[in-house]
Amino acid sequence: MKTKSAGAYSQAQLQVEATPQDIVDFYKNAMTAKGWEPGMAMVQGNKGVLMFKQANRQLVFKVKGQGNTSSIDVTIISQ
């Protein structure tokens, strides 16, 4: 949907046809397979959060669902 970047901070907003639980499960498996260290992962109702670390970077997924459609804010921060 849109992206923005400022220095060590980048963010993308996506919209997909999936529930928050489906999205958290998918990214937890996909990012762990790519070498990212999983942190907090939580889904409550129509919201989810998932965090990862790799070297000096942190990756955060914030998910908000409505029915089978969810919006995802993906933020990567380099330190």
mmCIF file with all atom_site columns, C-alpha atoms in Angstrom:
data_model
loop_
_atom_site.group_PDB
_atom_site.id
_atom_site.type_symbol
_atom_site.label_atom_id
_atom_site.label_alt_id
_atom_site.label_comp_id
_atom_site.label_asym_id
_atom_site.label_entity_id
_atom_site.label_seq_id
_atom_site.pdbx_PDB_ins_code
_atom_site.Cartn_x
_atom_site.Cartn_y
_atom_site.Cartn_z
_atom_site.occupancy
_atom_site.B_iso_or_equiv
_atom_site.pdbx_formal_charge
_atom_site.auth_seq_id
_atom_site.auth_comp_id
_atom_site.auth_asym_id
_atom_site.auth_atom_id
_atom_site.pdbx_PDB_model_num
ATOM 1  C CA . MET A 1 1  ? 0.000   0.000   0.000  1.00 0.00 ? 1  MET A CA 1
ATOM 2  C CA . LYS A 1 2  ? 2.795   2.471   0.906  1.00 0.00 ? 2  LYS A CA 1
ATOM 3  C CA . THR A 1 3  ? 6.377   2.764   2.149  1.00 0.00 ? 3  THR A CA 1
ATOM 4  C CA . LYS A 1 4  ? 8.503   5.353   3.929  1.00 0.00 ? 4  LYS A CA 1
ATOM 5  C CA . SER A 1 5  ? 12.094  5.573   5.031  1.00 0.00 ? 5  SER A CA 1
ATOM 6  C CA . ALA A 1 6  ? 14.147  7.910   7.220  1.00 0.00 ? 6  ALA A CA 1
ATOM 7  C CA . GLY A 1 7  ? 17.747  7.089   8.074  1.00 0.00 ? 7  GLY A CA 1
ATOM 8  C CA . ALA A 1 8  ? 17.924  3.791   9.937  1.00 0.00 ? 8  ALA A CA 1
ATOM 9  C CA . TYR A 1 9  ? 14.141  3.389   9.927  1.00 0.00 ? 9  TYR A CA 1
ATOM 10 C CA . SER A 1 10 ? 12.005  1.952   7.093  1.00 0.00 ? 10 SER A CA 1
ATOM 11 C CA . GLN A 1 11 ? 8.346   1.017   7.070  1.00 0.00 ? 11 GLN A CA 1
ATOM 12 C CA . ALA A 1 12 ? 5.972   -0.645  4.632  1.00 0.00 ? 12 ALA A CA 1
ATOM 13 C CA . GLN A 1 13 ? 2.224   -1.064  4.861  1.00 0.00 ? 13 GLN A CA 1
ATOM 14 C CA . LEU A 1 14 ? 0.638   -4.089  3.233  1.00 0.00 ? 14 LEU A CA 1
ATOM 15 C CA . GLN A 1 15 ? -2.862  -5.486  2.899  1.00 0.00 ? 15 GLN A CA 1
ATOM 16 C CA . VAL A 1 16 ? -3.413  -9.218  2.462  1.00 0.00 ? 16 VAL A CA 1
ATOM 17 C CA . GLU A 1 17 ? -6.252  -11.700 2.486  1.00 0.00 ? 17 GLU A CA 1
ATOM 18 C CA . ALA A 1 18 ? -5.344  -13.625 5.618  1.00 0.00 ? 18 ALA A CA 1
ATOM 19 C CA . THR A 1 19 ? -6.157  -13.583 9.324  1.00 0.00 ? 19 THR A CA 1
ATOM 20 C CA . PRO A 1 20 ? -3.719  -12.108 11.861 1.00 0.00 ? 20 PRO A CA 1
ATOM 21 C CA . GLN A 1 21 ? -2.940  -15.640 13.115 1.00 0.00 ? 21 GLN A CA 1
ATOM 22 C CA . ASP A 1 22 ? -2.146  -16.826 9.569  1.00 0.00 ? 22 ASP A CA 1
ATOM 23 C CA . ILE A 1 23 ? 0.176   -13.854 9.039  1.00 0.00 ? 23 ILE A CA 1
ATOM 24 C CA . VAL A 1 24 ? 2.019   -14.272 12.347 1.00 0.00 ? 24 VAL A CA 1
ATOM 25 C CA . ASP A 1 25 ? 2.465   -18.009 11.697 1.00 0.00 ? 25 ASP A CA 1
ATOM 26 C CA . PHE A 1 26 ? 3.714   -17.401 8.140  1.00 0.00 ? 26 PHE A CA 1
ATOM 27 C CA . TYR A 1 27 ? 6.270   -14.725 9.031  1.00 0.00 ? 27 TYR A CA 1
ATOM 28 C CA . LYS A 1 28 ? 7.441   -16.582 12.136 1.00 0.00 ? 28 LYS A CA 1
ATOM 29 C CA . ASN A 1 29 ? 8.387   -19.571 9.973  1.00 0.00 ? 29 ASN A CA 1
ATOM 30 C CA . ALA A 1 30 ? 9.660   -17.593 6.961  1.00 0.00 ? 30 ALA A CA 1
ATOM 31 C CA . MET A 1 31 ? 11.853  -15.149 8.870  1.00 0.00 ? 31 MET A CA 1
ATOM 32 C CA . THR A 1 32 ? 13.284  -17.808 11.209 1.00 0.00 ? 32 THR A CA 1
ATOM 33 C CA . ALA A 1 33 ? 14.247  -19.824 8.102  1.00 0.00 ? 33 ALA A CA 1
ATOM 34 C CA . LYS A 1 34 ? 16.069  -16.700 6.813  1.00 0.00 ? 34 LYS A CA 1
ATOM 35 C CA . GLY A 1 35 ? 18.205  -16.485 9.965  1.00 0.00 ? 35 GLY A CA 1
ATOM 36 C CA . TRP A 1 36 ? 16.211  -13.920 11.954 1.00 0.00 ? 36 TRP A CA 1
ATOM 37 C CA . GLU A 1 37 ? 15.995  -14.593 15.706 1.00 0.00 ? 37 GLU A CA 1
ATOM 38 C CA . PRO A 1 38 ? 12.344  -14.608 16.824 1.00 0.00 ? 38 PRO A CA 1
ATOM 39 C CA . GLY A 1 39 ? 11.244  -12.440 19.722 1.00 0.00 ? 39 GLY A CA 1
ATOM 40 C CA . MET A 1 40 ? 7.751   -11.707 20.935 1.00 0.00 ? 40 MET A CA 1
ATOM 41 C CA . ALA A 1 41 ? 4.877   -13.213 18.963 1.00 0.00 ? 41 ALA A CA 1
ATOM 42 C CA . MET A 1 42 ? 1.306   -12.581 20.034 1.00 0.00 ? 42 MET A CA 1
ATOM 43 C CA . VAL A 1 43 ? -2.190  -12.623 18.551 1.00 0.00 ? 43 VAL A CA 1
ATOM 44 C CA . GLN A 1 44 ? -5.185  -11.348 20.484 1.00 0.00 ? 44 GLN A CA 1
ATOM 45 C CA . GLY A 1 45 ? -8.481  -11.174 18.660 1.00 0.00 ? 45 GLY A CA 1
ATOM 46 C CA . ASN A 1 46 ? -7.994  -9.218  15.445 1.00 0.00 ? 46 ASN A CA 1
ATOM 47 C CA . LYS A 1 47 ? -4.495  -7.887  16.306 1.00 0.00 ? 47 LYS A CA 1
ATOM 48 C CA . GLY A 1 48 ? -1.055  -9.438  16.220 1.00 0.00 ? 48 GLY A CA 1
ATOM 49 C CA . VAL A 1 49 ? 2.569   -8.454  16.837 1.00 0.00 ? 49 VAL A CA 1
ATOM 50 C CA . LEU A 1 50 ? 5.729   -10.275 15.824 1.00 0.00 ? 50 LEU A CA 1
ATOM 51 C CA . MET A 1 51 ? 9.338   -9.192  16.460 1.00 0.00 ? 51 MET A CA 1
ATOM 52 C CA . PHE A 1 52 ? 12.713  -10.416 15.173 1.00 0.00 ? 52 PHE A CA 1
ATOM 53 C CA . LYS A 1 53 ? 16.391  -9.517  15.578 1.00 0.00 ? 53 LYS A CA 1
ATOM 54 C CA . GLN A 1 54 ? 19.355  -10.117 13.295 1.00 0.00 ? 54 GLN A CA 1
ATOM 55 C CA . ALA A 1 55 ? 22.778  -8.592  13.922 1.00 0.00 ? 55 ALA A CA 1
ATOM 56 C CA . ASN A 1 56 ? 22.124  -4.873  14.440 1.00 0.00 ? 56 ASN A CA 1
ATOM 57 C CA . ARG A 1 57 ? 18.612  -4.878  12.959 1.00 0.00 ? 57 ARG A CA 1
ATOM 58 C CA . GLN A 1 58 ? 15.157  -5.249  14.463 1.00 0.00 ? 58 GLN A CA 1
ATOM 59 C CA . LEU A 1 59 ? 12.094  -6.209  12.431 1.00 0.00 ? 59 LEU A CA 1
ATOM 60 C CA . VAL A 1 60 ? 8.541   -5.634  13.724 1.00 0.00 ? 60 VAL A CA 1
ATOM 61 C CA . PHE A 1 61 ? 5.259   -6.797  12.190 1.00 0.00 ? 61 PHE A CA 1
ATOM 62 C CA . LYS A 1 62 ? 2.029   -5.229  13.503 1.00 0.00 ? 62 LYS A CA 1
ATOM 63 C CA . VAL A 1 63 ? -1.120  -6.831  12.134 1.00 0.00 ? 63 VAL A CA 1
ATOM 64 C CA . LYS A 1 64 ? -4.725  -5.690  12.321 1.00 0.00 ? 64 LYS A CA 1
ATOM 65 C CA . GLY A 1 65 ? -7.428  -7.853  10.811 1.00 0.00 ? 65 GLY A CA 1
ATOM 66 C CA . GLN A 1 66 ? -11.001 -7.438  9.746  1.00 0.00 ? 66 GLN A CA 1
ATOM 67 C CA . GLY A 1 67 ? -12.613 -10.680 8.625  1.00 0.00 ? 67 GLY A CA 1
ATOM 68 C CA . ASN A 1 68 ? -10.170 -12.473 6.315  1.00 0.00 ? 68 ASN A CA 1
ATOM 69 C CA . THR A 1 69 ? -8.357  -9.264  5.312  1.00 0.00 ? 69 THR A CA 1
ATOM 70 C CA . SER A 1 70 ? -5.516  -7.816  7.359  1.00 0.00 ? 70 SER A CA 1
ATOM 71 C CA . SER A 1 71 ? -3.292  -4.769  7.179  1.00 0.00 ? 71 SER A CA 1
ATOM 72 C CA . ILE A 1 72 ? 0.353   -5.208  8.134  1.00 0.00 ? 72 ILE A CA 1
ATOM 73 C CA . ASP A 1 73 ? 2.809   -2.521  9.220  1.00 0.00 ? 73 ASP A CA 1
ATOM 74 C CA . VAL A 1 74 ? 6.346   -3.840  8.722  1.00 0.00 ? 74 VAL A CA 1
ATOM 75 C CA . THR A 1 75 ? 9.119   -1.778  10.333 1.00 0.00 ? 75 THR A CA 1
ATOM 76 C CA . ILE A 1 76 ? 12.858  -2.420  10.161 1.00 0.00 ? 76 ILE A CA 1
ATOM 77 C CA . ILE A 1 77 ? 15.258  -0.489  12.361 1.00 0.00 ? 77 ILE A CA 1
ATOM 78 C CA . SER A 1 78 ? 19.027  -0.610  11.893 1.00 0.00 ? 78 SER A CA 1
ATOM 79 C CA . GLN A 1 79 ? 21.141  0.356   14.889 1.00 0.00 ? 79 GLN A CA 1
#
